[in-house]
Amino acid sequence: MKAFCLLNHPLTEKQENELLNKYNCDKIIYPSKELAAAWSQIPAVPENDRSIIKAVTTWLDSAEEKDVLVIQGEFGSTFIMVDYALKNKLIPLHAVTKRVESEQRDGEIVHRQYVFEHVCFRPYEYY
């Protein structure tokens, strides 16, 4: 089984291990730099850019039934691609994270930092 990763960042070691061990993926595939850049900068306009969606579906041409698609990004385009994945019998996953907050005060200045820690992948699913 293959895992196609359509994210705005590379997988962490913990995420890779989960795909390899829990989802039995033997290959992790990333899009080209150009496609990854387009996916991470979906234009903020009223209509979805179907050319980017088409480029992603073309990239997924080699995907087979039960392959994994790890996907997160701009919500509307992600929704379209999750729908595509489910209709094509792929397993779309999103990362579940735990947010750890820390705060430091320096007089009247408050510094707040958030660290996101991977917990697991969870399948997208229909209601």
Coordinates of N, CA, C and O in Angstrom, one line a residue:
M1 N 0.8 -1.2 0.0 CA 0.0 0.0 0.0 C 0.9 1.2 0.0 O 1.9 1.3 0.6
K2 N 0.4 2.3 -0.6 CA 1.1 3.5 -0.7 C 0.4 4.6 0.1 O -0.8 4.5 0.3
A3 N 1.2 5.6 0.6 CA 0.6 6.7 1.2 C 1.0 8.0 0.4 O 2.2 8.2 0.2
F4 N 0.0 8.7 -0.1 CA 0.2 10.0 -0.8 C 0.0 11.1 0.2 O -1.0 11.1 0.9
C5 N 1.0 12.0 0.3 CA 0.9 13.0 1.4 C 0.8 14.4 0.7 O 1.7 14.9 0.1
L6 N -0.4 15.0 0.9 CA -0.7 16.3 0.4 C -0.9 17.2 1.6 O -2.0 17.4 2.1
L7 N 0.2 17.7 2.1 CA 0.2 18.6 3.3 C 1.1 19.8 3.0 O 1.7 19.9 1.9
N8 N 1.1 20.8 3.9 CA 1.9 22.0 3.7 C 3.2 21.8 4.4 O 4.0 22.8 4.6
H9 N 3.6 20.6 4.8 CA 4.9 20.3 5.5 C 5.2 18.8 5.3 O 4.3 18.0 5.1
P10 N 6.4 18.5 5.5 CA 6.7 17.0 5.4 C 6.2 16.3 6.7 O 6.0 17.0 7.7
L11 N 6.1 15.0 6.6 CA 5.7 14.3 7.7 C 6.8 14.2 8.8 O 7.9 14.3 8.4
T12 N 6.3 14.1 10.0 CA 7.3 13.9 11.1 C 7.7 12.4 11.1 O 7.0 11.6 10.5
E13 N 8.7 12.1 11.9 CA 9.1 10.7 12.0 C 8.0 9.9 12.6 O 7.7 8.7 12.2
K14 N 7.3 10.4 13.6 CA 6.2 9.7 14.3 C 5.1 9.5 13.3 O 4.5 8.4 13.3
Q15 N 4.8 10.4 12.4 CA 3.7 10.3 11.4 C 4.1 9.2 10.4 O 3.3 8.4 10.1
E16 N 5.4 9.2 10.0 CA 5.8 8.2 9.0 C 5.7 6.8 9.6 O 5.3 5.9 9.0
N17 N 6.2 6.7 10.9 CA 6.1 5.4 11.5 C 4.6 4.9 11.6 O 4.4 3.7 11.5
E18 N 3.7 5.8 11.9 CA 2.3 5.4 12.0 C 1.8 4.9 10.7 O 1.1 3.9 10.6
L19 N 2.2 5.6 9.6 CA 1.7 5.1 8.3 C 2.3 3.8 7.9 O 1.6 2.9 7.3
L20 N 3.6 3.6 8.2 CA 4.3 2.3 7.9 C 3.7 1.2 8.8 O 3.5 0.1 8.3
N21 N 3.5 1.4 10.1 CA 3.1 0.3 11.0 C 1.6 0.1 11.1 O 1.2 -1.0 11.0
K22 N 0.9 1.2 11.3 CA -0.6 1.0 11.5 C -1.3 0.8 10.2 O -2.3 0.1 10.1
Y23 N -0.9 1.6 9.2 CA -1.6 1.6 7.9 C -1.0 0.7 6.9 O -1.4 0.6 5.8
N24 N 0.1 0.0 7.3 CA 0.9 -0.9 6.4 C 1.3 -0.3 5.1 O 1.3 -1.0 4.0
C25 N 1.7 0.9 5.1 CA 2.1 1.6 3.9 C 3.6 1.2 3.7 O 4.4 1.3 4.6
D26 N 4.0 0.9 2.5 CA 5.4 0.5 2.2 C 6.1 1.6 1.4 O 7.3 1.6 1.2
K27 N 5.3 2.6 1.0 CA 5.9 3.7 0.2 C 5.1 5.0 0.6 O 3.9 5.0 0.6
I28 N 5.9 6.1 0.8 CA 5.3 7.4 1.0 C 5.7 8.3 -0.1 O 6.8 8.4 -0.5
I29 N 4.6 8.9 -0.7 CA 4.8 9.7 -2.0 C 4.4 11.1 -1.7 O 3.3 11.4 -1.3
Y30 N 5.3 12.0 -2.1 CA 5.0 13.4 -2.0 C 4.8 14.0 -3.4 O 5.3 13.5 -4.3
P31 N 4.0 15.1 -3.5 CA 3.9 15.7 -4.8 C 5.1 16.4 -5.2 O 6.0 16.7 -4.4
S32 N 5.2 16.8 -6.5 CA 6.3 17.6 -6.9 C 6.4 18.9 -6.1 O 5.4 19.4 -5.5
K33 N 7.5 19.6 -6.2 CA 7.7 20.9 -5.5 C 6.7 21.9 -6.0 O 6.1 22.7 -5.2
E34 N 6.4 21.9 -7.3 CA 5.5 22.8 -7.9 C 4.1 22.6 -7.5 O 3.3 23.5 -7.1
L35 N 3.7 21.3 -7.4 CA 2.3 21.0 -7.0 C 2.2 21.3 -5.5 O 1.1 21.8 -5.0
A36 N 3.2 20.9 -4.7 CA 3.1 21.2 -3.3 C 3.0 22.7 -3.0 O 2.2 23.1 -2.1
A37 N 3.7 23.5 -3.8 CA 3.7 25.0 -3.6 C 2.3 25.5 -4.0 O 1.7 26.3 -3.3
A38 N 1.7 25.0 -5.1 CA 0.3 25.4 -5.5 C -0.7 25.0 -4.4 O -1.6 25.8 -4.1
W39 N -0.6 23.8 -3.9 CA -1.5 23.3 -2.8 C -1.4 24.2 -1.6 O -2.4 24.5 -0.9
S40 N -0.2 24.6 -1.2 CA 0.0 25.4 0.0 C -0.4 26.9 -0.2 O -0.5 27.6 0.8
Q41 N -0.7 27.3 -1.4 CA -1.1 28.7 -1.7 C -2.3 28.7 -2.6 O -2.4 29.4 -3.6
I42 N -3.4 28.0 -2.1 CA -4.6 28.1 -2.9 C -5.1 29.5 -2.8 O -5.2 30.1 -1.8
P43 N -5.4 30.1 -4.0 CA -5.8 31.5 -4.1 C -7.0 31.8 -3.2 O -8.0 31.1 -3.2
A44 N -7.0 32.9 -2.5 CA -8.1 33.4 -1.7 C -9.0 34.2 -2.5 O -9.1 35.4 -2.5
V45 N -9.8 33.5 -3.3 CA -10.8 34.1 -4.2 C -12.1 33.3 -4.1 O -12.1 32.2 -3.5
P46 N -13.2 33.9 -4.5 CA -14.5 33.2 -4.3 C -14.6 31.8 -5.0 O -15.3 30.9 -4.4
E47 N -14.0 31.6 -6.1 CA -14.1 30.3 -6.8 C -12.9 29.4 -6.5 O -11.8 29.9 -6.5
N48 N -13.1 28.1 -6.4 CA -12.0 27.2 -6.2 C -11.2 27.1 -7.6 O -11.8 27.2 -8.6
D49 N -9.9 27.0 -7.4 CA -9.0 26.9 -8.6 C -9.0 25.5 -9.1 O -8.3 24.7 -8.5
R50 N -9.9 25.1 -10.0 CA -10.0 23.8 -10.5 C -8.7 23.2 -11.1 O -8.6 22.0 -11.2
S51 N -7.9 24.1 -11.6 CA -6.6 23.6 -12.2 C -5.7 23.0 -11.2 O -5.1 22.0 -11.4
I52 N -5.8 23.5 -9.9 CA -5.0 22.9 -8.9 C -5.6 21.5 -8.5 O -4.9 20.5 -8.3
I53 N -6.9 21.5 -8.4 CA -7.6 20.2 -8.1 C -7.3 19.2 -9.1 O -7.0 18.0 -8.8
K54 N -7.4 19.6 -10.4 CA -7.1 18.7 -11.5 C -5.6 18.2 -11.4 O -5.4 17.0 -11.7
A55 N -4.7 19.0 -11.1 CA -3.3 18.6 -11.0 C -3.1 17.6 -9.9 O -2.4 16.7 -10.0
V56 N -3.9 17.8 -8.8 CA -3.8 16.8 -7.7 C -4.4 15.5 -8.1 O -3.8 14.4 -7.8
T57 N -5.5 15.5 -8.8 CA -6.1 14.2 -9.2 C -5.2 13.5 -10.2 O -5.2 12.3 -10.2
T58 N -4.6 14.3 -11.1 CA -3.6 13.7 -12.0 C -2.5 13.0 -11.2 O -2.0 11.9 -11.6
W59 N -2.0 13.7 -10.2 CA -0.9 13.2 -9.4 C -1.3 11.9 -8.7 O -0.5 10.9 -8.6
L60 N -2.6 11.7 -8.4 CA -3.1 10.5 -7.8 C -3.5 9.4 -8.8 O -4.0 8.4 -8.4
D61 N -3.2 9.6 -10.1 CA -3.5 8.6 -11.1 C -3.0 7.2 -10.8 O -3.6 6.2 -11.1
S62 N -1.8 7.2 -10.1 CA -1.2 5.9 -9.8 C -1.8 5.2 -8.5 O -1.4 4.1 -8.1
A63 N -2.6 6.0 -7.8 CA -3.2 5.5 -6.6 C -4.1 4.3 -6.9 O -4.9 4.3 -7.9
E64 N -4.1 3.3 -6.0 CA -5.0 2.1 -6.1 C -5.9 2.1 -4.9 O -5.7 2.7 -3.9
E65 N -7.0 1.3 -5.1 CA -7.9 1.1 -4.0 C -7.2 0.8 -2.7 O -6.3 0.0 -2.7
K66 N -7.6 1.4 -1.6 CA -7.1 1.2 -0.2 C -5.8 1.9 0.0 O -5.2 1.8 1.1
D67 N -5.2 2.7 -1.0 CA -4.1 3.5 -0.8 C -4.5 4.6 0.2 O -5.7 5.0 0.2
V68 N -3.6 5.2 0.9 CA -3.8 6.3 1.8 C -3.6 7.6 1.2 O -2.6 7.8 0.4
L69 N -4.4 8.6 1.5 CA -4.2 10.0 1.2 C -4.2 10.8 2.4 O -5.3 11.0 3.0
V70 N -3.0 11.2 2.9 CA -2.9 12.1 4.0 C -3.1 13.5 3.5 O -2.3 14.0 2.6
I71 N -4.2 14.2 3.9 CA -4.5 15.5 3.3 C -5.0 16.5 4.3 O -5.9 16.2 5.2
Q72 N -4.4 17.7 4.3 CA -4.9 18.8 5.0 C -4.5 20.1 4.2 O -3.6 20.0 3.4
G73 N -5.2 21.1 4.4 CA -4.9 22.4 3.7 C -6.1 23.3 3.7 O -6.9 23.2 4.6
E74 N -6.2 24.1 2.7 CA -7.3 25.0 2.5 C -8.6 24.2 2.6 O -8.7 23.2 1.9
F75 N -9.5 24.6 3.4 CA -10.7 23.7 3.7 C -11.5 23.3 2.5 O -11.8 22.1 2.4
G76 N -11.9 24.3 1.7 CA -12.7 23.9 0.5 C -12.1 22.9 -0.4 O -12.7 21.9 -0.9
S77 N -10.8 23.2 -0.8 CA -10.1 22.3 -1.6 C -9.9 20.9 -1.0 O -9.9 19.9 -1.6
T78 N -9.6 20.9 0.3 CA -9.4 19.7 1.0 C -10.7 18.9 1.0 O -10.7 17.7 0.8
F79 N -11.9 19.5 1.2 CA -13.2 18.9 1.1 C -13.4 18.2 -0.2 O -13.8 17.0 -0.3
I80 N -13.1 18.9 -1.3 CA -13.2 18.3 -2.6 C -12.3 17.1 -2.8 O -12.8 16.0 -3.3
M81 N -11.1 17.2 -2.3 CA -10.2 16.0 -2.5 C -10.5 14.9 -1.5 O -10.3 13.7 -1.9
V82 N -11.1 15.1 -0.4 CA -11.6 14.0 0.5 C -12.7 13.3 -0.2 O -12.8 12.1 -0.2
D83 N -13.6 14.1 -0.8 CA -14.8 13.5 -1.5 C -14.2 12.6 -2.6 O -14.7 11.5 -2.8
Y84 N -13.3 13.2 -3.4 CA -12.6 12.4 -4.5 C -12.0 11.1 -3.9 O -12.2 10.0 -4.5
A85 N -11.3 11.2 -2.8 CA -10.6 10.0 -2.3 C -11.7 9.0 -1.9 O -11.5 7.8 -2.2
L86 N -12.7 9.4 -1.2 CA -13.7 8.4 -0.7 C -14.4 7.8 -1.9 O -14.7 6.6 -1.9
K87 N -14.7 8.5 -2.9 CA -15.4 8.0 -4.1 C -14.5 7.1 -4.9 O -15.0 6.2 -5.6
N88 N -13.2 7.2 -4.8 CA -12.3 6.4 -5.5 C -11.6 5.3 -4.6 O -10.6 4.7 -5.0
K89 N -12.3 5.1 -3.5 CA -11.9 4.0 -2.5 C -10.5 4.1 -2.0 O -9.8 3.1 -1.7
L90 N -10.0 5.4 -1.9 CA -8.8 5.6 -1.1 C -9.1 5.9 0.3 O -10.3 6.0 0.7
I91 N -8.1 5.9 1.2 CA -8.4 6.1 2.6 C -7.8 7.5 2.9 O -6.6 7.6 3.1
P92 N -8.7 8.5 3.0 CA -8.2 9.8 3.3 C -8.0 10.0 4.8 O -8.9 9.6 5.6
L93 N -6.9 10.5 5.2 CA -6.6 10.7 6.7 C -6.2 12.2 6.9 O -5.7 12.9 6.1
H94 N -6.5 12.6 8.2 CA -6.0 13.9 8.6 C -5.3 13.7 10.0 O -5.6 12.7 10.7
A95 N -4.4 14.6 10.3 CA -3.6 14.5 11.5 C -4.4 15.0 12.7 O -5.0 16.1 12.6
V96 N -4.4 14.3 13.8 CA -5.0 14.8 15.0 C -3.8 15.2 15.9 O -2.9 14.4 16.1
T97 N -3.9 16.4 16.4 CA -2.8 17.0 17.2 C -3.3 17.4 18.5 O -4.4 17.7 18.7
K98 N -2.3 17.5 19.4 CA -2.6 18.0 20.8 C -1.8 19.4 20.8 O -0.6 19.4 20.5
R99 N -2.5 20.4 21.2 CA -1.9 21.7 21.3 C -1.4 22.0 22.8 O -2.2 21.9 23.7
V100 N -0.1 22.2 22.9 CA 0.5 22.5 24.2 C 0.9 24.0 24.2 O 1.6 24.4 23.3
E101 N 0.3 24.7 25.2 CA 0.5 26.1 25.3 C 1.5 26.4 26.4 O 1.4 25.8 27.5
S102 N 2.3 27.4 26.2 CA 3.2 27.9 27.2 C 3.1 29.5 27.2 O 2.9 30.1 26.1
E103 N 3.2 30.1 28.3 CA 3.1 31.5 28.4 C 4.2 32.0 29.3 O 4.5 31.5 30.4
Q104 N 4.9 33.1 28.9 CA 5.9 33.8 29.7 C 5.5 35.3 29.7 O 5.2 35.9 28.7
R105 N 5.7 35.8 30.9 CA 5.4 37.2 31.1 C 6.7 38.0 31.3 O 7.6 37.5 32.1
D106 N 6.8 39.1 30.6 CA 8.0 40.0 30.8 C 7.4 41.4 31.0 O 7.2 42.2 30.1
G107 N 7.1 41.7 32.3 CA 6.4 42.9 32.6 C 5.0 42.9 32.0 O 4.2 42.1 32.3
E108 N 4.8 43.9 31.2 CA 3.5 44.0 30.5 C 3.4 43.2 29.2 O 2.3 43.2 28.6
I109 N 4.5 42.6 28.9 CA 4.5 41.8 27.6 C 4.2 40.4 27.9 O 4.9 39.8 28.8
V110 N 3.3 39.8 27.2 CA 3.0 38.3 27.4 C 3.4 37.6 26.1 O 3.0 38.0 25.0
H111 N 4.3 36.6 26.3 CA 4.7 35.8 25.1 C 4.0 34.5 25.2 O 4.1 33.8 26.2
R112 N 3.2 34.1 24.2 CA 2.5 32.9 24.2 C 3.0 32.0 23.0 O 3.1 32.5 21.9
Q113 N 3.2 30.8 23.3 CA 3.7 29.8 22.3 C 2.9 28.6 22.3 O 2.4 28.1 23.3
Y114 N 2.6 28.1 21.1 CA 1.8 26.9 20.9 C 2.7 25.9 20.2 O 3.3 26.2 19.2
V115 N 2.7 24.7 20.7 CA 3.4 23.6 20.1 C 2.4 22.5 19.8 O 1.6 22.1 20.7
F116 N 2.4 22.1 18.5 CA 1.4 21.1 18.1 C 2.1 19.7 18.1 O 3.1 19.6 17.4
E117 N 1.6 18.8 18.8 CA 2.2 17.4 18.9 C 1.2 16.4 18.2 O 0.0 16.3 18.5
H118 N 1.8 15.6 17.3 CA 1.0 14.6 16.6 C 0.5 13.5 17.6 O 1.3 13.0 18.4
V119 N -0.8 13.2 17.5 CA -1.4 12.2 18.4 C -1.6 10.9 17.5 O -1.2 9.8 17.8
C120 N -2.3 11.1 16.4 CA -2.6 10.0 15.5 C -3.2 10.6 14.2 O -3.5 11.7 14.1
F121 N -3.3 9.7 13.2 CA -4.1 10.0 12.0 C -5.5 9.5 12.3 O -5.7 8.5 12.9
R122 N -6.5 10.2 11.7 CA -7.9 9.8 11.8 C -8.5 9.8 10.4 O -8.2 10.8 9.6
P123 N -9.2 8.8 10.0 CA -9.8 8.8 8.7 C -10.9 9.9 8.6 O -11.7 10.1 9.5
Y124 N -11.0 10.5 7.4 CA -12.1 11.3 7.1 C -13.2 10.3 6.8 O -13.0 9.2 6.2
E125 N -14.5 10.6 7.1 CA -15.6 9.7 6.8 C -16.9 10.5 6.5 O -17.0 11.6 7.0
Y126 N -17.8 9.8 5.8 CA -19.1 10.4 5.6 C -19.9 10.3 6.9 O -19.6 9.5 7.8
Y127 N -20.8 11.2 7.1 CA -21.7 11.2 8.3 C -22.5 10.0 8.4 O -22.9 9.3 7.6

